mmCIF file of C-alpha atoms in Angstrom:
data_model
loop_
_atom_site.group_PDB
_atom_site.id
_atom_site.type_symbol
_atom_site.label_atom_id
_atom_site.label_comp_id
_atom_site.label_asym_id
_atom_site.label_seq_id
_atom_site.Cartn_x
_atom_site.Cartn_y
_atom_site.Cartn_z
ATOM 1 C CA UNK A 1 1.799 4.283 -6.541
ATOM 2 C CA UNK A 2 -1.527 4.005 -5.092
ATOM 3 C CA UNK A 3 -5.117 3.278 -4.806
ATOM 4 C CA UNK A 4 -8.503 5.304 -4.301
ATOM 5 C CA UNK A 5 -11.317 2.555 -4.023
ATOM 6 C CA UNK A 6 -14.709 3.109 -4.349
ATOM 7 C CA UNK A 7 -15.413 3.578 -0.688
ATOM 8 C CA UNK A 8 -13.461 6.869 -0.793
ATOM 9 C CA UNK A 9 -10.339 4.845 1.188
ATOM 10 C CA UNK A 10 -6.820 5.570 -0.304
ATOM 11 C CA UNK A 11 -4.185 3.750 0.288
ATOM 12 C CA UNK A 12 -0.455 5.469 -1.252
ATOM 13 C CA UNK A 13 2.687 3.655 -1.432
ATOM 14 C CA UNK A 14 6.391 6.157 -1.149
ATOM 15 C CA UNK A 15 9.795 4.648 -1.511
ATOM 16 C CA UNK A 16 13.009 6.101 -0.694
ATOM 17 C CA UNK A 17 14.494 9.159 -2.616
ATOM 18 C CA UNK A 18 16.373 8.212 -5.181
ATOM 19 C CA UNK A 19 15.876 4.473 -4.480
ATOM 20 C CA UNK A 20 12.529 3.209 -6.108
ATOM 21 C CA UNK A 21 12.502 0.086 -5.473
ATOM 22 C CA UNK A 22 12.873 0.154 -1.158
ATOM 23 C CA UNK A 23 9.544 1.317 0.209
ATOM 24 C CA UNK A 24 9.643 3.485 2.366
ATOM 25 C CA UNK A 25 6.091 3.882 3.701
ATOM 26 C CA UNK A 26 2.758 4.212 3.203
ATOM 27 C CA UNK A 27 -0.234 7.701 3.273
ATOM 28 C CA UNK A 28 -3.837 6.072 4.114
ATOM 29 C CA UNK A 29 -6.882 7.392 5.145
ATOM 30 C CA UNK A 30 -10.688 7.556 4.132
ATOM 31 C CA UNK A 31 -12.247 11.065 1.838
ATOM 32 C CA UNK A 32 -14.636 12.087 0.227
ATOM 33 C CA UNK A 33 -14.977 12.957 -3.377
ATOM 34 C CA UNK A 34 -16.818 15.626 -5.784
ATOM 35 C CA UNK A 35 -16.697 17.541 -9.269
ATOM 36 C CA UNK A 36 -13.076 16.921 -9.278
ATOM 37 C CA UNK A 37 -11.873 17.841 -5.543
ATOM 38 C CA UNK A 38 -10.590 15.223 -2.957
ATOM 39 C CA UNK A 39 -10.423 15.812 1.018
ATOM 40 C CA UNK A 40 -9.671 14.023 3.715
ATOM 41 C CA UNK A 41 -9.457 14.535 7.583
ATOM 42 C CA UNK A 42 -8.062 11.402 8.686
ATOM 43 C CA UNK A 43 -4.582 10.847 6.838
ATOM 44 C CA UNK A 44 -2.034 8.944 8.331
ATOM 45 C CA UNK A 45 1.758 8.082 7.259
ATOM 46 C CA UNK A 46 3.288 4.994 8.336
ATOM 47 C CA UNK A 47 6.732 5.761 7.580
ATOM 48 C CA UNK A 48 9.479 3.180 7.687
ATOM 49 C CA UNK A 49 12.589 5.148 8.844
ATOM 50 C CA UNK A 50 11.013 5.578 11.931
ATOM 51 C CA UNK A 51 8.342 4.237 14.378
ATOM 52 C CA UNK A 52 6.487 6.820 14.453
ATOM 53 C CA UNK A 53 2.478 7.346 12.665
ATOM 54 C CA UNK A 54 1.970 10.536 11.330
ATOM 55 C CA UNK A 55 -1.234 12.312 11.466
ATOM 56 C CA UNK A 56 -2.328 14.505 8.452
ATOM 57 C CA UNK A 57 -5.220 15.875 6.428
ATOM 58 C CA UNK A 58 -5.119 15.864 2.774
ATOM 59 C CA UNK A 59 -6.866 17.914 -0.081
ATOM 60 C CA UNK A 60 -6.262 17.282 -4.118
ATOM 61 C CA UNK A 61 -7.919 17.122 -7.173
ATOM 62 C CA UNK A 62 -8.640 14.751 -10.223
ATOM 63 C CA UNK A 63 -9.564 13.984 -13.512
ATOM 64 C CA UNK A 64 -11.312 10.356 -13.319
ATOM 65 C CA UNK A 65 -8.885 7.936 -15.220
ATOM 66 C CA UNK A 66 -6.144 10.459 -16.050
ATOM 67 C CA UNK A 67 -4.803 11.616 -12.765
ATOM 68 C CA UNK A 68 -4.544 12.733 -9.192
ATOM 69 C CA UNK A 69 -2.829 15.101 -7.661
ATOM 70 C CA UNK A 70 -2.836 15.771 -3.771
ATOM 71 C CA UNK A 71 -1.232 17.571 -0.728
ATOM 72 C CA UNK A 72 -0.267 16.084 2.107
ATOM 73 C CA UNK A 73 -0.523 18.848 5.286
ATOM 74 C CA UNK A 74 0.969 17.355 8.393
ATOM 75 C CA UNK A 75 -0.265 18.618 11.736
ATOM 76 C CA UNK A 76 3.791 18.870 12.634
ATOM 77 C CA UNK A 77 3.311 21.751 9.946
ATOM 78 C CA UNK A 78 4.867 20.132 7.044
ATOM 79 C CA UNK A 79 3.032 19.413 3.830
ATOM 80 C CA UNK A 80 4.417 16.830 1.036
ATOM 81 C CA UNK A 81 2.741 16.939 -2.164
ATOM 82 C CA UNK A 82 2.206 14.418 -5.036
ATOM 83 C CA UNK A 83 0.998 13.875 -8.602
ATOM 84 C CA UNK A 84 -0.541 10.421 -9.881
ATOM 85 C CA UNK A 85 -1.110 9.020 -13.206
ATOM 86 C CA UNK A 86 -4.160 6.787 -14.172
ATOM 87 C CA UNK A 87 -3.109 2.550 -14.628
ATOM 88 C CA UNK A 88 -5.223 1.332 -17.435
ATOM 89 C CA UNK A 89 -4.616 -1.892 -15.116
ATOM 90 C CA UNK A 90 -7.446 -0.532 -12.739
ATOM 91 C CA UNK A 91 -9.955 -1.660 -15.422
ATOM 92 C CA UNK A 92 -8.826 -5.145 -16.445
ATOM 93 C CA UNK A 93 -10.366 -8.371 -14.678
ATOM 94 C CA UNK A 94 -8.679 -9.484 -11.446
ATOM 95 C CA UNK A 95 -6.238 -12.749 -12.144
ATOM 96 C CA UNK A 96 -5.009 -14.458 -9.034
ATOM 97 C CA UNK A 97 -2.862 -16.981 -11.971
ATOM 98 C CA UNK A 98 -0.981 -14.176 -13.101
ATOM 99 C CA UNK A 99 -0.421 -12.203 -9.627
ATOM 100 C CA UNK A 100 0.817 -16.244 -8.051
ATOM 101 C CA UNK A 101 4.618 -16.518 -7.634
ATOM 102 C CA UNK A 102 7.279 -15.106 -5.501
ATOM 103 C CA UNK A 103 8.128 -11.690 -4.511
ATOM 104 C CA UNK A 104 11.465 -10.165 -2.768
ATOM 105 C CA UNK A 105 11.693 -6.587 -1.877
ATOM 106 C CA UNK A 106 13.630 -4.135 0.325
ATOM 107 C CA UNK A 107 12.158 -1.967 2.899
ATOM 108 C CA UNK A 108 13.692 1.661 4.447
ATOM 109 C CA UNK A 109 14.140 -0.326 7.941
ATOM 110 C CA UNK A 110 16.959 -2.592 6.606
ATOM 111 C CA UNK A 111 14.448 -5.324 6.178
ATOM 112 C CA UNK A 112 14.122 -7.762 3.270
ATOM 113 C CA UNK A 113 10.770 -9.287 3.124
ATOM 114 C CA UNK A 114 9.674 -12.023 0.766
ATOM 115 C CA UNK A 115 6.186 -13.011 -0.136
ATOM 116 C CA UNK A 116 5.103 -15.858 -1.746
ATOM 117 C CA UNK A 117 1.342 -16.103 -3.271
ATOM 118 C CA UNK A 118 -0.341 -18.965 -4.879
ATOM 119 C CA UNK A 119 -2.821 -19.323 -7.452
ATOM 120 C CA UNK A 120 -5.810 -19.865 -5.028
ATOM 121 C CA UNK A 121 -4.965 -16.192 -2.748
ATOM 122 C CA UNK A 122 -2.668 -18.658 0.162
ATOM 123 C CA UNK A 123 -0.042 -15.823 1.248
ATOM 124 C CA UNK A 124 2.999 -16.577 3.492
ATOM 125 C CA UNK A 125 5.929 -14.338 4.299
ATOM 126 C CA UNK A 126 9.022 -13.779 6.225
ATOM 127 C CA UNK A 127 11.251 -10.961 6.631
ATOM 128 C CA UNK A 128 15.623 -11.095 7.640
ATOM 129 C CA UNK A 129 14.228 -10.227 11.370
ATOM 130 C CA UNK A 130 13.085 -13.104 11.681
ATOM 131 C CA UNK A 131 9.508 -12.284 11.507
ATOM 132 C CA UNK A 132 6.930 -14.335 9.471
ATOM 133 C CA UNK A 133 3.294 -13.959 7.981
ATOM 134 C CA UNK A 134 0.166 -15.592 7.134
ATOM 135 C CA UNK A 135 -2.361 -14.284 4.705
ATOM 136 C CA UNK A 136 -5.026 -14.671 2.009
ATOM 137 C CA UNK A 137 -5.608 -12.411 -0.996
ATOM 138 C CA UNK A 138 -9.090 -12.238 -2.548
ATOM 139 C CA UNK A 139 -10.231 -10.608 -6.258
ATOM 140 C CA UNK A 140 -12.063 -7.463 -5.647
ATOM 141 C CA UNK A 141 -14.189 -6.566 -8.207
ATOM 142 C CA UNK A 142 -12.455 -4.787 -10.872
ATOM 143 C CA UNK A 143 -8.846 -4.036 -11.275
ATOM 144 C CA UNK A 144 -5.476 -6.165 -10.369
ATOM 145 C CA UNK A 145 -7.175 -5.139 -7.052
ATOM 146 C CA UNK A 146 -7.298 -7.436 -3.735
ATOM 147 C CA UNK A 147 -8.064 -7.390 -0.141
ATOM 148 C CA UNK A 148 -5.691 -8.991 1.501
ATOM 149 C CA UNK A 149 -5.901 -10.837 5.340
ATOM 150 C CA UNK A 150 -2.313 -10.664 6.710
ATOM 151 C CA UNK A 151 -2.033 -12.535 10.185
ATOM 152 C CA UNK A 152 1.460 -12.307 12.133
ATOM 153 C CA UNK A 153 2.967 -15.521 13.700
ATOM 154 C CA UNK A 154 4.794 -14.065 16.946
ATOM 155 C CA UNK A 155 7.788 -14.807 17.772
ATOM 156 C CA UNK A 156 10.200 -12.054 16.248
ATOM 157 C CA UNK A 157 7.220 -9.991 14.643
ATOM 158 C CA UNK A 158 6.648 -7.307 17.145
ATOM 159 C CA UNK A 159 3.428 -6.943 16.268
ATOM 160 C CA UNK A 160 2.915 -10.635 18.007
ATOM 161 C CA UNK A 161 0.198 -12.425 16.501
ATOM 162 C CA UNK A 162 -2.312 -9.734 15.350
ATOM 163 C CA UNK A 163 -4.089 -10.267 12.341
ATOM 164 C CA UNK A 164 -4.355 -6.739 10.247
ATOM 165 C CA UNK A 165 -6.724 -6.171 6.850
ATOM 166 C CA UNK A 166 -6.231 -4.144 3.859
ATOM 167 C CA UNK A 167 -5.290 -3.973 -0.220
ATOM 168 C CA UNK A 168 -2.910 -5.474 -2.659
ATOM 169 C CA UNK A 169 -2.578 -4.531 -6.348
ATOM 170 C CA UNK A 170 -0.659 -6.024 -8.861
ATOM 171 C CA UNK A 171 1.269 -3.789 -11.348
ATOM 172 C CA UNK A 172 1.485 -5.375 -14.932
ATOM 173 C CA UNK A 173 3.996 -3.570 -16.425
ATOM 174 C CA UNK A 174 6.733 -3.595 -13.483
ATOM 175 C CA UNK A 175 5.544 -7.258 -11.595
ATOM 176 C CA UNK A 176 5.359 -5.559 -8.620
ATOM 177 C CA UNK A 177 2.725 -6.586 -5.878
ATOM 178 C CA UNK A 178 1.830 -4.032 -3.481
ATOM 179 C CA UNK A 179 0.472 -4.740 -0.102
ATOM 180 C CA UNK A 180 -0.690 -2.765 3.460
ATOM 181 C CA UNK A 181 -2.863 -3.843 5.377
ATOM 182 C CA UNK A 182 -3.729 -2.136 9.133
ATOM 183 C CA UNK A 183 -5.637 -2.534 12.324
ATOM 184 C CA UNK A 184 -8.590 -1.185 12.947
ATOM 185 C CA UNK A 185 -6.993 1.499 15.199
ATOM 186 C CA UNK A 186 -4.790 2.007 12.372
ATOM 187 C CA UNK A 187 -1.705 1.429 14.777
ATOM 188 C CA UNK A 188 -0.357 -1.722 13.395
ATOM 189 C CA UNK A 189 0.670 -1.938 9.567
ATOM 190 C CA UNK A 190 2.201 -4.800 7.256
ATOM 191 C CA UNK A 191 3.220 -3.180 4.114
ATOM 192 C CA UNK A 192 5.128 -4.418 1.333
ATOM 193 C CA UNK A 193 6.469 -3.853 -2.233
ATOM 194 C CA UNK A 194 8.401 -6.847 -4.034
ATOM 195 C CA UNK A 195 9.436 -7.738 -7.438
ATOM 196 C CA UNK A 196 8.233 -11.649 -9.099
ATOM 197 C CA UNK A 197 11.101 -13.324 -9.104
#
């Protein structure tokens, strides 16, 4: 699941094989669009496994609000590929009272990580390391579409206290909220997938 925003930045959520509800990382990077062809020069994969960032360029094409399909050409050598489906929830008003509540999910590093967001964008988090989270989501213009603020609170988070920016969606049909948000050297990440409990 993913998202392409207007200012050619794409942000694509993976979870395990076989296991769709344990994310397992995140593609993101910036492209540029026309007559039905993506690219991009500037992909990176911040995959969960390991702790490693993977550099990448990506190429695709689309039909706008039907679908998207891409490749994913590491420099290692390896490509990944992927086909997308248009959400008619991309057109609908945002609605921080329907996205508030709490969310638990599993993540491909053995982590569980709950978020909890109320009905005025307030996020806080904590994951079984022992790390916890402090954040905002706020309505972007169209869409169950946010940009989230996630800051990090020390202590166990390795990350220390950096604060890191980015998207969250909310997907209707599933109540699953989806959030990653990065650095601006796109080193650190906070990403997340959880069900409303």
């Amino acid at each position: 699941a993913g998202l392409v925003l207007d200012d050619g930045s794409y942000w694509l959520f993976y979870t395990a094989r076989d296991h769709p509800n344990i994310l397992a990382g995140l593609v993101q990077g910036s492209g540029t669009s026309h007559s039905g062809s993506f690219g991009s020069s500037n992909t990176r994969d911040f995959n969960l496994k390991g702790t490693s960032i993977r550099a990448a360029t990506m190429r695709g094409a689309y039909v706008p609000n039907k679908r998207f399909q891409g490749m994913i050409a590491y420099f290692t050598g390896d490509t990944e590929s992927f086909t997308s489906t248009d959400d008619a929830d991309s057109r609908v008003a945002t609605n921080l009272n329907q996205v508030a509540g709490t969310y638990v999910g599993l993540r491909a590093d053995k982590n569980t990580v709950t978020v909890t967001v109320d009905s005025a964008g307030t996020l806080s988090g904590h994951s079984s390391d022992g790390c916890t989270v402090a954040g905002t989501l706020s309505p972007r213009a169209k869409g169950n579409v946010f940009n989230v603020t996630v800051t990090f609170e020390g202590g166990a988070c390795r990350q220390g206290t950096e604060t890191v920016t980015g998207v969250a969606f909310y997907e209707v049909a599933t109540n699953r909220l989806y959030t990653a948000a990065l650095n601006s050297a796109r080193t650190t990440s906070f990403l997340f997938l959880g069900t409303k409990q």
